[in-house]
Amino acid sequence: MTRCGFVAIVGAPNAGKSTLLNRMAGAKLSIVSPKAQTTRFRVLGILMQGEAQILLVDTPGIFAPRRKLDRAMVAAAWTGAEDADLTVLLVDARAGLTDQVRAITARLKGTKRRTWLVLNKVDICTRESLLPLTQELHDLVRFEETYMLSAANGDGVSDLIAALAAAVPPGPHLYPADDLTDIPDRLMAAEMVREQVFLQTHEEVPYGTTVETESFTERADGSVRIDVTIYVARAGQKAILIGDGGSKIKAIGQKARIALGQALDRTVHLFLNVKERSGWDEEGARLRAIGLDDPDRG
Ligand SMILES: Nc1nc2c(ncn2[C@@H]2O[C@H](COP(=O)(O)OP(=O)(O)OP(=O)(O)O)[C@@H](O)[C@H]2O)c(=O)[nH]1
Ligand SMILES: [Mg+2]
């Protein structure tokens, strides 16, 4: 009997949701950085485990949003949870029960949906801290199951996969067995560039940036030419992104091209263009370009 179901991974920013998705899927599908609010939209990872197809949904971290962009991100996270057969609350065990985690549990508590607790980053925690944290969280939400793991080094991840394979409902598979995700290559290209912006710039620059693929052209030799625009909110951010003599944008392009070549499994010619566009983070069209719904339109 085949099984298939959506499993949404929700949690505070920086809990390690994208790292866990990539680890479980065995491929880099969702971008990761040490900075909070890296993921901006839902990312699907398709995982085959015996007869089961687990449709993992990575979501943006949930926090108190202000900008339209932030509100759209948080809405996408909750929609991911509401559309799923099962929700995994991922908690950074070292950070513990923060106000952000508390706020998420308050909302999860009200749902009748199946919810599991997963404590992450056990590689940087003391064992003694894990049980009291589990207890505190169980006092807030009725979790069906609890797992402890390290998404970074993989410890404990196979147990979670096996349990999810048994827990998703019976039913036909929704995707071909060898698909890894449904993310279009154009969006993957923009994301790999945005990841480098998150890794190579600091303070407000990553948050002032959005990335869109303008053109994606296959060449006769099997390689692909990709033109990407990086929008920034302010002139100062543009100067930082370009760097002295173009050094920063060059470094961003080099790293992104390598990651993208691996993701697409072909030679990539990547061209980056930086444009200033103040207020992009309040623009519905910029949000739709990355697959987010405008939170101010019903
Ligand atoms: N030590 C350790 N670090 C981890 C682990 N899992 C993730 N990290 C690190 O935590 C940071 C955040 O990881 P992400 O996967 O981007 O976190 P996220 O929950 O997707 O974050 P947002 O997309 O911003 O909500 C990165 O620096 C990861 O390398 C883990 O198990 N152990
Ligand atoms: Mg993420």
Short mmCIF file of C-alpha atoms and ligand atoms in Angstrom, two decimals:
data_model
loop_
_atom_site.label_atom_id
_atom_site.label_comp_id
_atom_site.label_asym_id
_atom_site.label_seq_id
_atom_site.Cartn_x
_atom_site.Cartn_y
_atom_site.Cartn_z
CA MET A 1 0.00 0.00 0.00
CA THR A 2 1.45 3.35 -0.96
CA ARG A 3 1.39 6.35 1.34
CA CYS A 4 1.77 10.04 0.60
CA GLY A 5 1.39 13.20 2.61
CA PHE A 6 2.55 16.75 3.15
CA VAL A 7 4.74 17.42 6.17
CA ALA A 8 5.29 21.11 6.93
CA ILE A 9 8.38 22.14 8.88
CA VAL A 10 7.61 25.30 10.83
CA GLY A 11 9.53 27.20 13.49
CA ALA A 12 11.27 30.38 14.47
CA PRO A 13 13.78 31.93 12.06
CA ASN A 14 17.16 30.18 12.16
CA ALA A 15 15.87 26.95 13.78
CA GLY A 16 17.45 24.95 10.95
CA LYS A 17 14.32 24.15 8.91
CA SER A 18 16.00 24.49 5.53
CA THR A 19 19.06 22.55 6.70
CA LEU A 20 16.70 19.76 7.79
CA LEU A 21 14.79 19.77 4.50
CA ASN A 22 18.04 19.53 2.54
CA ARG A 23 19.37 16.80 4.82
CA MET A 24 16.19 14.73 4.54
CA ALA A 25 15.89 15.21 0.78
CA GLY A 26 19.59 14.50 0.28
CA ALA A 27 19.93 17.52 -1.99
CA LYS A 28 20.34 21.24 -1.69
CA LEU A 29 16.85 22.53 -2.40
CA SER A 30 16.45 25.38 0.05
CA ILE A 31 19.02 28.04 0.79
CA VAL A 32 20.67 28.23 4.22
CA SER A 33 22.52 30.98 6.06
CA PRO A 34 23.44 31.86 9.64
CA LYS A 35 21.14 34.89 9.37
CA ALA A 36 17.48 34.85 10.39
CA GLN A 37 14.71 35.08 7.76
CA THR A 38 16.68 33.44 4.99
CA THR A 39 13.77 31.44 3.54
CA ARG A 40 11.05 33.62 1.99
CA PHE A 41 8.59 31.14 0.47
CA ARG A 42 7.56 27.51 0.76
CA VAL A 43 10.03 25.03 -0.67
CA LEU A 44 8.94 21.49 -1.49
CA GLY A 45 11.25 18.52 -1.02
CA ILE A 46 10.04 15.17 -2.36
CA LEU A 47 11.34 12.23 -0.40
CA MET A 48 10.80 8.58 -1.29
CA GLN A 49 11.03 6.14 1.58
CA GLY A 50 9.96 2.61 0.68
CA GLU A 51 6.32 2.77 -0.37
CA ALA A 52 5.90 6.23 1.10
CA GLN A 53 6.29 9.59 -0.58
CA ILE A 54 6.92 12.29 2.00
CA LEU A 55 6.26 15.78 0.68
CA LEU A 56 8.32 18.00 2.94
CA VAL A 57 7.50 21.68 2.99
CA ASP A 58 10.15 24.09 4.24
CA THR A 59 8.57 27.37 5.34
CA PRO A 60 9.80 30.86 6.22
CA GLY A 61 10.61 31.37 9.88
CA ILE A 62 7.70 32.72 11.89
CA PHE A 63 8.29 36.06 13.62
CA ALA A 64 6.41 39.28 14.29
CA PRO A 65 6.22 40.77 10.78
CA ARG A 66 6.21 44.45 9.80
CA ARG A 67 6.96 44.97 6.12
CA LYS A 68 4.61 43.61 3.48
CA LEU A 69 7.38 41.18 2.51
CA ASP A 70 7.62 39.92 6.09
CA ARG A 71 3.86 39.57 6.45
CA ALA A 72 3.72 37.59 3.20
CA MET A 73 6.53 35.32 4.42
CA VAL A 74 4.81 34.55 7.72
CA ALA A 75 1.47 34.01 5.96
CA ALA A 76 3.18 31.51 3.63
CA ALA A 77 4.53 29.65 6.64
CA TRP A 78 1.12 29.29 8.28
CA THR A 79 -0.51 28.33 5.00
CA GLY A 80 2.12 25.62 4.67
CA ALA A 81 1.15 24.27 8.07
CA GLU A 82 -2.56 24.50 7.40
CA ASP A 83 -2.31 22.67 4.07
CA ALA A 84 -0.21 19.84 5.50
CA ASP A 85 -1.22 16.43 6.83
CA LEU A 86 1.27 16.81 9.63
CA THR A 87 3.20 19.73 11.08
CA VAL A 88 6.68 19.47 12.52
CA LEU A 89 7.60 22.25 14.94
CA LEU A 90 11.36 22.56 14.69
CA VAL A 91 13.00 24.14 17.73
CA ASP A 92 16.62 25.22 18.08
CA ALA A 93 17.37 23.33 21.29
CA ARG A 94 20.24 25.58 22.17
CA ALA A 95 18.14 28.74 21.91
CA GLY A 96 15.37 26.95 23.85
CA LEU A 97 11.90 28.28 24.56
CA THR A 98 12.23 31.82 23.22
CA ASP A 99 9.38 34.34 22.92
CA GLN A 100 9.19 33.52 19.21
CA VAL A 101 8.78 29.81 19.91
CA ARG A 102 6.20 30.59 22.59
CA ALA A 103 4.17 32.68 20.12
CA ILE A 104 4.21 29.84 17.58
CA THR A 105 3.07 27.28 20.16
CA ALA A 106 0.20 29.57 21.11
CA ARG A 107 -1.13 29.33 17.58
CA LEU A 108 -0.36 25.62 17.11
CA LYS A 109 -2.22 24.85 20.30
CA GLY A 110 -5.46 26.00 18.71
CA THR A 111 -5.25 23.63 15.73
CA LYS A 112 -6.59 20.10 15.70
CA ARG A 113 -3.90 19.06 13.25
CA ARG A 114 -1.30 16.43 13.97
CA THR A 115 1.81 18.12 15.32
CA TRP A 116 5.21 16.65 16.10
CA LEU A 117 8.03 18.25 18.05
CA VAL A 118 11.58 18.07 16.73
CA LEU A 119 14.46 19.50 18.73
CA ASN A 120 17.35 20.46 16.45
CA LYS A 121 21.02 21.31 16.95
CA VAL A 122 21.59 18.59 19.57
CA ASP A 123 25.24 18.64 18.45
CA ILE A 124 25.70 21.95 20.28
CA CYS A 125 23.52 21.24 23.36
CA THR A 126 24.04 19.44 26.59
CA ARG A 127 21.96 16.29 26.96
CA GLU A 128 20.68 17.51 30.33
CA SER A 129 19.02 20.54 28.73
CA LEU A 130 16.93 18.51 26.29
CA LEU A 131 14.50 16.81 28.64
CA PRO A 132 13.37 19.93 30.55
CA LEU A 133 12.91 21.75 27.23
CA THR A 134 10.83 18.87 25.86
CA GLN A 135 8.72 18.95 29.01
CA GLU A 136 8.14 22.70 28.80
CA LEU A 137 7.06 22.42 25.17
CA HIS A 138 4.74 19.49 25.87
CA ASP A 139 3.07 21.59 28.54
CA LEU A 140 2.18 24.11 25.79
CA VAL A 141 1.11 21.86 22.88
CA ARG A 142 -0.12 18.27 22.60
CA PHE A 143 2.61 16.87 20.36
CA GLU A 144 2.03 13.35 19.00
CA GLU A 145 5.72 12.52 18.85
CA THR A 146 9.08 14.00 19.80
CA TYR A 147 12.43 13.62 18.04
CA MET A 148 15.85 15.05 18.77
CA LEU A 149 18.40 15.42 16.01
CA SER A 150 21.11 17.40 14.34
CA ALA A 151 20.16 18.57 10.87
CA ALA A 152 23.75 19.73 10.44
CA ASN A 153 25.47 16.38 11.01
CA GLY A 154 22.53 14.07 10.33
CA ASP A 155 22.34 12.41 13.76
CA GLY A 156 18.83 11.18 14.42
CA VAL A 157 17.49 12.19 11.01
CA SER A 158 16.90 8.68 9.67
CA ASP A 159 14.65 7.87 12.67
CA LEU A 160 12.49 10.88 11.86
CA ILE A 161 12.28 9.91 8.19
CA ALA A 162 11.23 6.36 9.05
CA ALA A 163 8.57 7.60 11.46
CA LEU A 164 7.18 10.10 8.95
CA ALA A 165 7.05 7.43 6.24
CA ALA A 166 4.79 5.38 8.50
CA ALA A 167 2.74 8.40 9.60
CA VAL A 168 1.71 9.94 6.28
CA PRO A 169 -1.74 8.78 5.15
CA PRO A 170 -2.33 5.94 2.70
CA GLY A 171 -2.79 7.16 -0.85
CA PRO A 172 -1.25 7.44 -4.29
CA HIS A 173 2.00 9.32 -4.84
CA LEU A 174 1.45 12.85 -6.08
CA TYR A 175 4.82 13.36 -7.80
CA PRO A 176 7.04 11.18 -10.02
CA ALA A 177 9.41 9.12 -7.85
CA ASP A 178 12.56 10.76 -9.19
CA ASP A 179 11.47 14.38 -8.79
CA LEU A 180 13.25 16.18 -5.97
CA THR A 181 11.25 19.41 -5.88
CA ASP A 182 8.81 21.51 -7.87
CA ILE A 183 10.95 24.65 -7.82
CA PRO A 184 11.45 25.99 -11.35
CA ASP A 185 15.09 26.38 -12.44
CA ARG A 186 14.66 30.14 -12.80
CA LEU A 187 13.65 30.47 -9.17
CA MET A 188 16.46 28.16 -8.08
CA ALA A 189 18.89 30.45 -9.91
CA ALA A 190 17.59 33.54 -8.11
CA GLU A 191 17.74 31.74 -4.78
CA MET A 192 21.36 30.64 -5.19
CA VAL A 193 22.28 34.27 -5.81
CA ARG A 194 20.24 35.41 -2.82
CA GLU A 195 21.98 32.84 -0.64
CA GLN A 196 25.33 34.39 -1.49
CA VAL A 197 23.95 37.84 -0.69
CA PHE A 198 22.93 36.48 2.73
CA LEU A 199 26.33 34.87 3.23
CA GLN A 200 28.52 37.68 1.90
CA THR A 201 26.79 40.88 3.03
CA HIS A 202 25.68 42.01 6.47
CA GLU A 203 23.40 44.18 8.57
CA GLU A 204 20.46 45.45 6.56
CA VAL A 205 21.78 44.58 3.09
CA PRO A 206 20.41 41.00 2.82
CA TYR A 207 17.03 42.19 4.09
CA GLY A 208 17.01 45.05 1.58
CA THR A 209 17.59 42.65 -1.29
CA THR A 210 15.38 40.59 -3.57
CA VAL A 211 16.54 38.57 -6.56
CA GLU A 212 14.76 37.76 -9.81
CA THR A 213 15.81 35.80 -12.87
CA GLU A 214 15.29 37.89 -16.01
CA SER A 215 16.20 35.33 -18.62
CA PHE A 216 17.23 31.71 -18.78
CA THR A 217 18.54 30.65 -22.17
CA GLU A 218 19.66 27.16 -23.10
CA ARG A 219 22.62 27.05 -25.44
CA ALA A 220 23.31 24.49 -28.14
CA ASP A 221 26.30 23.13 -26.20
CA GLY A 222 24.04 22.16 -23.27
CA SER A 223 25.08 25.07 -21.07
CA VAL A 224 22.72 27.77 -19.93
CA ARG A 225 22.96 31.55 -19.78
CA ILE A 226 21.15 33.06 -16.80
CA ASP A 227 20.61 36.79 -16.30
CA VAL A 228 19.67 37.75 -12.79
CA THR A 229 18.68 41.11 -11.31
CA ILE A 230 19.40 41.92 -7.69
CA TYR A 231 17.07 44.65 -6.43
CA VAL A 232 18.16 46.71 -3.46
CA ALA A 233 16.16 49.22 -1.48
CA ARG A 234 18.80 51.94 -1.28
CA ALA A 235 21.79 53.37 -3.15
CA GLY A 236 24.12 52.58 -0.23
CA GLN A 237 23.14 48.92 -0.43
CA LYS A 238 23.93 48.89 -4.12
CA ALA A 239 27.41 50.24 -3.44
CA ILE A 240 28.02 47.55 -0.80
CA LEU A 241 26.78 44.77 -3.08
CA ILE A 242 29.02 45.88 -5.91
CA GLY A 243 32.04 46.42 -3.67
CA ASP A 244 35.37 48.03 -4.42
CA GLY A 245 35.98 47.78 -8.14
CA GLY A 246 33.15 45.24 -8.40
CA SER A 247 34.88 42.76 -6.08
CA LYS A 248 31.81 41.85 -4.01
CA ILE A 249 29.42 41.24 -6.87
CA LYS A 250 32.11 39.19 -8.57
CA ALA A 251 32.55 36.98 -5.49
CA ILE A 252 28.77 36.57 -5.15
CA GLY A 253 28.51 35.58 -8.81
CA GLN A 254 31.36 33.09 -8.61
CA LYS A 255 29.96 31.21 -5.62
CA ALA A 256 26.40 31.27 -6.93
CA ARG A 257 27.51 29.99 -10.33
CA ILE A 258 29.24 26.99 -8.74
CA ALA A 259 26.23 26.15 -6.53
CA LEU A 260 23.88 26.55 -9.45
CA GLY A 261 26.00 24.43 -11.74
CA GLN A 262 25.69 21.65 -9.18
CA ALA A 263 21.98 22.14 -8.66
CA LEU A 264 21.19 22.17 -12.37
CA ASP A 265 23.91 19.67 -13.27
CA ARG A 266 25.17 21.70 -16.22
CA THR A 267 27.51 24.54 -17.07
CA VAL A 268 26.07 27.90 -16.06
CA HIS A 269 26.98 31.33 -17.42
CA LEU A 270 25.65 33.73 -14.81
CA PHE A 271 25.25 37.47 -15.33
CA LEU A 272 24.29 39.70 -12.40
CA ASN A 273 22.83 43.18 -12.56
CA VAL A 274 22.16 45.31 -9.46
CA LYS A 275 19.27 47.79 -9.52
CA GLU A 276 18.05 50.21 -6.91
CA ARG A 277 14.31 50.01 -6.37
CA SER A 278 13.16 51.63 -3.15
CA GLY A 279 10.02 50.16 -1.66
CA TRP A 280 10.29 46.81 -3.49
CA ASP A 281 9.45 45.10 -0.21
CA GLU A 282 6.01 46.74 -0.24
CA GLU A 283 5.35 45.90 -3.91
CA GLY A 284 2.93 43.09 -4.69
CA ALA A 285 4.62 42.36 -8.02
CA ARG A 286 8.01 41.81 -6.39
CA LEU A 287 6.45 39.36 -3.92
CA ARG A 288 4.58 37.50 -6.66
CA ALA A 289 7.85 37.19 -8.57
CA ILE A 290 9.11 34.93 -5.79
CA GLY A 291 5.82 33.08 -5.44
CA LEU A 292 4.42 34.92 -2.42
CA ASP A 293 0.82 36.06 -2.16
CA ASP A 294 0.17 39.71 -1.45
CA PRO A 295 -1.00 39.66 2.19
CA ASP A 296 -3.12 42.78 1.64
CA ARG A 297 -5.28 41.15 -1.01
CA GLY A 298 -7.80 38.55 -0.07
N1 LIG B 1 25.19 23.35 15.05
C1 LIG B 1 24.12 23.22 14.25
N2 LIG B 1 23.78 24.22 13.42
C2 LIG B 1 22.70 24.03 12.63
C3 LIG B 1 21.93 22.84 12.66
N3 LIG B 1 20.92 22.97 11.77
C4 LIG B 1 21.07 24.19 11.21
N4 LIG B 1 22.14 24.83 11.72
C5 LIG B 1 22.63 26.18 11.37
O1 LIG B 1 21.63 27.12 11.74
C6 LIG B 1 21.65 28.23 10.82
C7 LIG B 1 20.24 28.44 10.25
O2 LIG B 1 19.92 27.34 9.43
P1 LIG B 1 18.74 27.40 8.38
O3 LIG B 1 18.53 26.01 7.88
O4 LIG B 1 18.98 28.49 7.39
O5 LIG B 1 17.54 27.83 9.35
P2 LIG B 1 16.02 28.14 8.98
O6 LIG B 1 15.18 27.65 10.10
O7 LIG B 1 15.69 27.60 7.63
O8 LIG B 1 16.02 29.73 8.97
P3 LIG B 1 14.99 30.76 8.21
O9 LIG B 1 14.88 30.34 6.79
O10 LIG B 1 15.70 32.07 8.37
O11 LIG B 1 13.71 30.71 8.97
C8 LIG B 1 22.67 27.90 9.76
O12 LIG B 1 23.88 28.54 10.09
C9 LIG B 1 22.81 26.39 9.87
O13 LIG B 1 24.07 25.91 9.45
C10 LIG B 1 22.33 21.80 13.56
O14 LIG B 1 21.74 20.72 13.66
N5 LIG B 1 23.42 22.06 14.33
MG MG B 2 15.09 28.54 5.95
#
